[in-house]
Amino acid sequence: MNELWSDCIRSLEPYSPGEQPAVAQLIKLNTNENPYPPSPAVLSALQSAASADLRLYPDPDGKALKQAIAEMHGLTQANVFLGNGSDEVLAHAFHALLKHERPILFPDVTYSFYPVYCALYGIEFELVPLDDAFQLNVMDYARPNGGIVLPNPNAPTGIVVGLSHLQSLLEQCPRSVVVIDEAYVDFGAESAAQLVKDYPNLLVIQTLSKSRSLAGLRVGFALGDAGLIEALNLVKGCFNSYPLDRLALAGAEAAIRDTRYFEATRHKVIDSRDWLATELKTLGFEVLPSKANFLFVRHFSQSAKEMQHLLRQQNILVRHFPKPRISEFLRISIGTPEECGTLVRTLREILKQKLPTSSASA
């Protein structure tokens, strides 16, 4: 059917999501999902929304959800944009705000959807290398550009850029849109949302998939100056007037308002992450300093690809990226304490079989 395709899609290489197997009894540490269920308030809201009103279109503006998000961040509804997951919000931002004469800038090791959007929309881009420790220097971006996209914490490294550094970048590039992708911000980083009122060139994008346990509902949002939000709404209006259905709107609002459950579960994830990082180091792994709900690790002597395969044989899924600079790393999502314990025990057994006794017990 290639002859029927539009010319513009022939060379596209779409983003490849992590494996979602339909197999029971797997420990799934490969897609950064939250190991804990959604808030009971979310489930109650979904039950209430599953009514005869499903025959009606949802609110195209999602006003109730926007209000909850705006209140949480001390903003107004005019500062909030909603989308079908943060990926859709990002896609609209690339289309509405980042297509200019100069190339946009983002890190060479980062979320691999960014170059996909650039290819889809015909946006030129330049990769800005992280340093040898995978740290990001914001001053590397303080040069002429068509926009800047920075995930914070970065993915897949989990490393954070401090808020003061982001503020310096915003001041250095007042005529560039700076998109801060905060998919993992709730696991220990400081959100740039507090800077929205002061910097009209700042767009902060978040998701409810990770820290709110709603990956299955697909809800994301952006925070920014009303002028930036207006551009996103223009694109949305030409693409899909109803990006969020009635269930998603109801469940997301309940999740935002149940702060007690949110705080409890995110701290459980943080505690498990810190415990797992310590255990992996004792097994000979280098563990990058993460403020996300995953760890990025490599072993001093073992192949990442082989270790992924051996773990898969033991019904444990982790993510491997066969890409320059990171091909010897594994990304490990944080599971429950029991899942993390099983991972450590399994890795210990694998290493005992592959290493001399003195090395495996180090």
Short mmCIF file of C-alpha atoms in Angstrom, two decimals:
data_model
loop_
_atom_site.label_atom_id
_atom_site.label_comp_id
_atom_site.label_asym_id
_atom_site.label_seq_id
_atom_site.Cartn_x
_atom_site.Cartn_y
_atom_site.Cartn_z
CA MET A 1 0.00 0.00 0.00
CA ASN A 2 3.05 2.32 -0.01
CA GLU A 3 1.93 4.00 -3.22
CA LEU A 4 -1.14 5.29 -1.37
CA TRP A 5 0.81 6.83 1.49
CA SER A 6 1.43 10.54 1.83
CA ASP A 7 5.00 11.39 0.89
CA CYS A 8 5.63 13.09 4.22
CA ILE A 9 5.28 9.87 6.26
CA ARG A 10 7.47 7.56 4.22
CA SER A 11 10.61 8.26 6.25
CA LEU A 12 8.98 8.51 9.69
CA GLU A 13 10.32 6.32 12.48
CA PRO A 14 7.68 6.28 15.23
CA TYR A 15 8.39 6.12 18.94
CA SER A 16 8.63 2.57 20.26
CA PRO A 17 6.87 2.14 23.62
CA GLY A 18 7.92 -0.40 26.22
CA GLU A 19 6.61 -3.94 26.03
CA GLN A 20 3.04 -4.43 27.26
CA PRO A 21 2.72 -8.22 27.37
CA ALA A 22 -0.60 -9.98 27.92
CA VAL A 23 1.06 -12.47 30.25
CA ALA A 24 0.32 -13.02 33.93
CA GLN A 25 2.91 -13.30 36.69
CA LEU A 26 5.37 -10.81 35.20
CA ILE A 27 7.17 -8.22 37.28
CA LYS A 28 6.79 -5.26 34.97
CA LEU A 29 9.56 -2.73 35.58
CA ASN A 30 9.92 -1.48 32.00
CA THR A 31 7.37 1.31 31.40
CA ASN A 32 7.57 3.55 34.51
CA GLU A 33 4.02 2.83 35.57
CA ASN A 34 3.10 3.45 39.19
CA PRO A 35 3.07 0.18 41.18
CA TYR A 36 0.17 1.41 43.30
CA PRO A 37 -3.47 1.63 42.20
CA PRO A 38 -5.26 4.94 41.67
CA SER A 39 -6.84 6.73 44.60
CA PRO A 40 -10.13 5.19 45.79
CA ALA A 41 -11.63 8.61 45.09
CA VAL A 42 -10.71 8.13 41.43
CA LEU A 43 -12.46 4.78 41.22
CA SER A 44 -15.54 6.25 42.87
CA ALA A 45 -15.57 9.17 40.42
CA LEU A 46 -15.26 6.78 37.48
CA GLN A 47 -18.21 4.74 38.71
CA SER A 48 -20.31 7.88 39.03
CA ALA A 49 -19.31 9.08 35.57
CA ALA A 50 -20.15 5.73 33.97
CA SER A 51 -23.78 6.73 33.54
CA ALA A 52 -26.28 7.40 30.78
CA ASP A 53 -24.50 10.72 30.23
CA LEU A 54 -21.85 8.84 28.26
CA ARG A 55 -24.16 9.36 25.29
CA LEU A 56 -23.26 13.08 25.51
CA TYR A 57 -20.01 14.68 24.46
CA PRO A 58 -17.70 15.71 27.30
CA ASP A 59 -16.89 19.31 28.16
CA PRO A 60 -14.46 20.28 25.35
CA ASP A 61 -12.68 22.69 27.70
CA GLY A 62 -12.57 20.40 30.75
CA LYS A 63 -13.34 23.38 32.97
CA ALA A 64 -13.72 21.47 36.25
CA LEU A 65 -10.39 19.68 35.78
CA LYS A 66 -8.69 22.88 34.67
CA GLN A 67 -9.92 24.61 37.81
CA ALA A 68 -8.54 21.86 40.05
CA ILE A 69 -5.15 22.05 38.32
CA ALA A 70 -5.13 25.85 38.39
CA GLU A 71 -5.90 25.91 42.13
CA MET A 72 -3.12 23.41 42.82
CA HIS A 73 -0.55 25.68 41.15
CA GLY A 74 -1.94 29.09 42.10
CA LEU A 75 -2.87 29.90 38.50
CA THR A 76 -6.07 30.48 36.51
CA GLN A 77 -7.85 28.33 33.96
CA ALA A 78 -6.38 30.56 31.25
CA ASN A 79 -2.97 29.15 32.22
CA VAL A 80 -4.00 25.49 31.81
CA PHE A 81 -4.22 23.29 28.72
CA LEU A 82 -5.50 19.69 28.74
CA GLY A 83 -4.61 16.83 26.42
CA ASN A 84 -4.85 13.10 25.89
CA GLY A 85 -1.73 12.28 27.87
CA SER A 86 1.34 14.51 28.02
CA ASP A 87 2.49 13.07 24.68
CA GLU A 88 -0.42 14.77 22.92
CA VAL A 89 0.26 17.99 24.83
CA LEU A 90 3.89 17.82 23.74
CA ALA A 91 2.85 17.16 20.14
CA HIS A 92 0.65 20.26 20.14
CA ALA A 93 3.45 22.31 21.69
CA PHE A 94 5.89 21.25 18.97
CA HIS A 95 3.32 22.15 16.31
CA ALA A 96 2.07 25.41 17.83
CA LEU A 97 5.18 26.89 19.45
CA LEU A 98 8.40 25.32 18.15
CA LYS A 99 8.32 25.47 14.36
CA HIS A 100 10.52 28.45 13.46
CA GLU A 101 13.42 29.24 11.14
CA ARG A 102 16.07 28.26 13.67
CA PRO A 103 16.39 24.69 14.97
CA ILE A 104 15.10 23.77 18.38
CA LEU A 105 17.45 22.36 21.01
CA PHE A 106 17.15 19.34 23.30
CA PRO A 107 19.62 16.88 24.89
CA ASP A 108 21.30 14.09 22.97
CA VAL A 109 20.20 11.60 25.63
CA THR A 110 16.54 12.23 26.37
CA TYR A 111 12.95 11.21 25.63
CA SER A 112 13.03 9.67 22.17
CA PHE A 113 9.64 11.08 21.17
CA TYR A 114 11.14 14.56 20.62
CA PRO A 115 12.87 13.78 17.30
CA VAL A 116 9.73 11.93 16.21
CA TYR A 117 7.66 15.09 16.61
CA CYS A 118 10.31 17.04 14.71
CA ALA A 119 10.16 14.60 11.81
CA LEU A 120 6.37 14.63 11.77
CA TYR A 121 6.08 18.41 11.72
CA GLY A 122 9.20 19.23 9.71
CA ILE A 123 11.01 20.95 12.57
CA GLU A 124 14.78 21.32 12.46
CA PHE A 125 16.58 20.37 15.66
CA GLU A 126 20.04 20.14 17.18
CA LEU A 127 21.12 17.71 19.86
CA VAL A 128 23.02 19.25 22.77
CA PRO A 129 25.34 16.70 24.41
CA LEU A 130 25.07 15.93 28.09
CA ASP A 131 28.43 15.81 29.84
CA ASP A 132 30.26 12.59 30.68
CA ALA A 133 28.20 12.21 33.87
CA PHE A 134 24.97 12.72 31.88
CA GLN A 135 24.46 16.10 33.52
CA LEU A 136 22.80 18.95 31.62
CA ASN A 137 24.38 22.41 31.52
CA VAL A 138 21.66 24.95 30.73
CA MET A 139 24.19 27.47 29.45
CA ASP A 140 24.83 25.14 26.51
CA TYR A 141 21.35 26.21 25.36
CA ALA A 142 21.88 29.95 25.76
CA ARG A 143 22.40 30.59 22.04
CA PRO A 144 20.17 31.43 19.07
CA ASN A 145 17.46 28.77 18.70
CA GLY A 146 13.88 28.14 17.65
CA GLY A 147 12.93 26.83 21.09
CA ILE A 148 14.23 24.60 23.86
CA VAL A 149 12.82 21.34 25.22
CA LEU A 150 14.16 19.97 28.49
CA PRO A 151 12.73 17.06 30.45
CA ASN A 152 13.21 17.56 34.18
CA PRO A 153 13.94 15.01 35.56
CA ASN A 154 15.51 13.82 32.35
CA ALA A 155 14.48 10.54 30.80
CA PRO A 156 15.94 7.98 30.74
CA THR A 157 18.64 9.20 33.16
CA GLY A 158 16.43 10.50 35.98
CA ILE A 159 18.85 13.38 36.63
CA VAL A 160 17.47 16.78 37.69
CA VAL A 161 18.33 20.36 36.73
CA GLY A 162 17.92 22.79 39.61
CA LEU A 163 15.20 25.43 39.41
CA SER A 164 17.69 28.29 39.65
CA HIS A 165 19.46 27.00 36.54
CA LEU A 166 16.19 26.84 34.61
CA GLN A 167 15.42 30.38 35.72
CA SER A 168 18.78 31.54 34.39
CA LEU A 169 18.04 29.90 31.05
CA LEU A 170 14.64 31.58 30.82
CA GLU A 171 16.31 34.93 31.39
CA GLN A 172 19.03 34.19 28.83
CA CYS A 173 16.49 33.22 26.14
CA PRO A 174 13.49 35.54 26.60
CA ARG A 175 12.42 35.23 22.94
CA SER A 176 12.47 31.44 22.87
CA VAL A 177 9.76 29.13 24.14
CA VAL A 178 11.27 26.90 26.82
CA VAL A 179 9.31 23.68 27.30
CA ILE A 180 9.98 21.84 30.56
CA ASP A 181 8.68 18.29 30.37
CA GLU A 182 7.94 17.30 33.97
CA ALA A 183 6.54 13.79 33.58
CA TYR A 184 8.48 12.62 36.65
CA VAL A 185 8.72 15.81 38.68
CA ASP A 186 6.66 14.55 41.63
CA PHE A 187 9.27 11.97 42.65
CA GLY A 188 11.76 14.45 44.09
CA ALA A 189 12.31 17.37 41.72
CA GLU A 190 11.15 20.97 42.05
CA SER A 191 8.51 22.01 39.54
CA ALA A 192 9.03 25.03 37.30
CA ALA A 193 5.28 25.68 37.52
CA GLN A 194 5.99 28.32 40.15
CA LEU A 195 7.84 30.34 37.48
CA VAL A 196 4.93 30.50 35.01
CA LYS A 197 3.65 33.84 36.30
CA ASP A 198 7.04 35.49 35.81
CA TYR A 199 8.15 34.07 32.45
CA PRO A 200 5.77 34.31 29.47
CA ASN A 201 8.12 32.09 27.42
CA LEU A 202 7.82 29.10 29.81
CA LEU A 203 5.60 26.09 29.16
CA VAL A 204 5.50 23.34 31.81
CA ILE A 205 4.03 19.97 30.82
CA GLN A 206 2.96 17.29 33.28
CA THR A 207 1.10 13.99 33.24
CA LEU A 208 -1.15 12.06 35.59
CA SER A 209 0.21 8.76 34.28
CA LYS A 210 3.08 8.41 36.74
CA SER A 211 2.61 9.95 40.18
CA ARG A 212 -1.21 9.80 40.05
CA SER A 213 -1.36 6.17 38.82
CA LEU A 214 -3.51 7.03 35.80
CA ALA A 215 -1.49 5.77 32.82
CA GLY A 216 -4.63 3.99 31.64
CA LEU A 217 -6.75 7.17 31.51
CA ARG A 218 -4.35 9.24 29.38
CA VAL A 219 -4.46 12.72 30.92
CA GLY A 220 -1.78 15.37 30.54
CA PHE A 221 -1.70 19.13 30.91
CA ALA A 222 0.40 22.21 30.25
CA LEU A 223 0.88 25.30 32.38
CA GLY A 224 1.94 28.56 30.80
CA ASP A 225 1.22 32.15 29.95
CA ALA A 226 -2.26 32.66 28.49
CA GLY A 227 -0.68 33.55 25.15
CA LEU A 228 1.05 30.18 24.90
CA ILE A 229 -2.08 28.34 26.00
CA GLU A 230 -4.08 30.13 23.32
CA ALA A 231 -1.74 28.75 20.64
CA LEU A 232 -2.19 25.22 21.98
CA ASN A 233 -5.96 25.66 21.94
CA LEU A 234 -5.83 26.77 18.31
CA VAL A 235 -4.04 23.56 17.34
CA LYS A 236 -6.36 21.44 19.47
CA GLY A 237 -9.38 23.03 17.83
CA CYS A 238 -8.06 22.00 14.41
CA PHE A 239 -7.25 18.47 15.56
CA ASN A 240 -9.66 17.11 18.19
CA SER A 241 -12.27 19.18 20.01
CA TYR A 242 -12.80 16.50 22.67
CA PRO A 243 -9.39 15.10 23.66
CA LEU A 244 -10.55 13.92 27.10
CA ASP A 245 -13.65 11.81 27.58
CA ARG A 246 -16.08 12.03 30.50
CA LEU A 247 -14.36 9.25 32.46
CA ALA A 248 -10.91 10.75 32.07
CA LEU A 249 -12.11 14.20 33.16
CA ALA A 250 -13.86 12.82 36.24
CA GLY A 251 -11.05 10.50 37.28
CA ALA A 252 -8.34 13.10 36.74
CA GLU A 253 -10.12 15.73 38.81
CA ALA A 254 -10.56 13.28 41.68
CA ALA A 255 -6.87 12.34 41.50
CA ILE A 256 -5.76 15.99 41.60
CA ARG A 257 -7.95 16.75 44.60
CA ASP A 258 -6.92 13.68 46.65
CA THR A 259 -3.61 15.09 47.80
CA ARG A 260 -3.33 12.81 50.83
CA TYR A 261 -3.30 9.64 48.72
CA PHE A 262 -0.94 11.27 46.22
CA GLU A 263 1.57 12.18 48.91
CA ALA A 264 1.43 8.74 50.50
CA THR A 265 2.03 6.76 47.31
CA ARG A 266 4.71 9.01 45.85
CA HIS A 267 6.72 8.75 49.06
CA LYS A 268 6.43 4.96 48.92
CA VAL A 269 7.92 5.05 45.43
CA ILE A 270 10.71 7.38 46.54
CA ASP A 271 11.58 5.12 49.49
CA SER A 272 11.69 2.04 47.24
CA ARG A 273 13.82 3.87 44.68
CA ASP A 274 16.39 4.86 47.28
CA TRP A 275 16.48 1.35 48.74
CA LEU A 276 16.88 -0.24 45.31
CA ALA A 277 19.66 2.18 44.35
CA THR A 278 21.65 1.16 47.44
CA GLU A 279 21.13 -2.56 46.78
CA LEU A 280 22.15 -2.32 43.13
CA LYS A 281 25.35 -0.52 44.04
CA THR A 282 26.31 -3.43 46.30
CA LEU A 283 25.88 -5.72 43.27
CA GLY A 284 28.39 -3.75 41.21
CA PHE A 285 26.05 -1.42 39.35
CA GLU A 286 26.70 2.21 38.61
CA VAL A 287 23.43 3.99 39.48
CA LEU A 288 22.80 7.49 38.17
CA PRO A 289 21.30 9.89 40.75
CA SER A 290 17.57 9.69 40.02
CA LYS A 291 14.67 11.89 41.09
CA ALA A 292 12.22 9.93 38.94
CA ASN A 293 10.30 6.69 39.46
CA PHE A 294 13.05 4.70 37.75
CA LEU A 295 16.78 4.08 37.94
CA PHE A 296 19.28 4.14 35.08
CA VAL A 297 22.06 1.65 35.78
CA ARG A 298 24.94 -0.25 34.22
CA HIS A 299 27.04 -3.09 35.56
CA PHE A 300 30.81 -2.82 35.73
CA SER A 301 31.32 -6.02 33.70
CA GLN A 302 28.04 -7.36 32.32
CA SER A 303 26.21 -6.60 29.07
CA ALA A 304 22.97 -4.67 29.58
CA LYS A 305 21.28 -6.44 26.68
CA GLU A 306 22.18 -9.86 28.04
CA MET A 307 21.06 -8.96 31.54
CA GLN A 308 17.73 -7.75 30.17
CA HIS A 309 17.35 -11.10 28.40
CA LEU A 310 18.24 -13.11 31.52
CA LEU A 311 15.80 -11.11 33.63
CA ARG A 312 13.09 -11.67 31.02
CA GLN A 313 13.65 -15.40 31.36
CA GLN A 314 12.88 -14.96 35.07
CA ASN A 315 9.66 -13.03 34.27
CA ILE A 316 11.11 -9.61 35.09
CA LEU A 317 10.86 -6.87 32.47
CA VAL A 318 13.28 -3.91 32.36
CA ARG A 319 14.03 -1.49 29.50
CA HIS A 320 17.14 -1.45 27.32
CA PHE A 321 17.90 1.30 24.78
CA PRO A 322 20.36 0.21 22.04
CA LYS A 323 21.45 3.77 21.38
CA PRO A 324 24.77 5.66 21.38
CA ARG A 325 26.20 6.45 24.83
CA ILE A 326 23.56 4.46 26.74
CA SER A 327 23.62 0.98 25.19
CA GLU A 328 25.13 -0.53 28.35
CA PHE A 329 22.45 0.91 30.64
CA LEU A 330 19.18 -0.58 31.85
CA ARG A 331 16.24 1.55 32.92
CA ILE A 332 14.45 -0.04 35.84
CA SER A 333 11.04 1.24 36.91
CA ILE A 334 10.35 1.29 40.63
CA GLY A 335 7.93 -1.41 41.70
CA THR A 336 6.51 -2.38 45.06
CA PRO A 337 8.97 -3.31 47.83
CA GLU A 338 8.24 -6.97 47.08
CA GLU A 339 8.94 -6.54 43.36
CA CYS A 340 12.14 -4.62 44.03
CA GLY A 341 13.25 -7.33 46.45
CA THR A 342 12.61 -10.04 43.87
CA LEU A 343 14.61 -8.08 41.29
CA VAL A 344 17.61 -7.78 43.63
CA ARG A 345 17.54 -11.48 44.53
CA THR A 346 17.27 -12.46 40.88
CA LEU A 347 20.14 -10.20 39.87
CA ARG A 348 22.26 -11.61 42.66
CA GLU A 349 21.67 -15.13 41.38
CA ILE A 350 22.41 -14.12 37.79
CA LEU A 351 25.67 -12.48 38.81
CA LYS A 352 26.72 -15.48 40.90
CA GLN A 353 26.50 -17.62 37.78
CA LYS A 354 28.39 -15.15 35.58
CA LEU A 355 31.08 -13.79 37.89
CA PRO A 356 33.81 -15.27 40.07
CA THR A 357 32.67 -15.71 43.67
CA SER A 358 34.85 -12.86 44.92
CA SER A 359 33.32 -10.36 42.43
CA ALA A 360 29.70 -11.46 42.78
CA SER A 361 29.77 -11.07 46.56
CA ALA A 362 31.48 -7.66 46.48
#
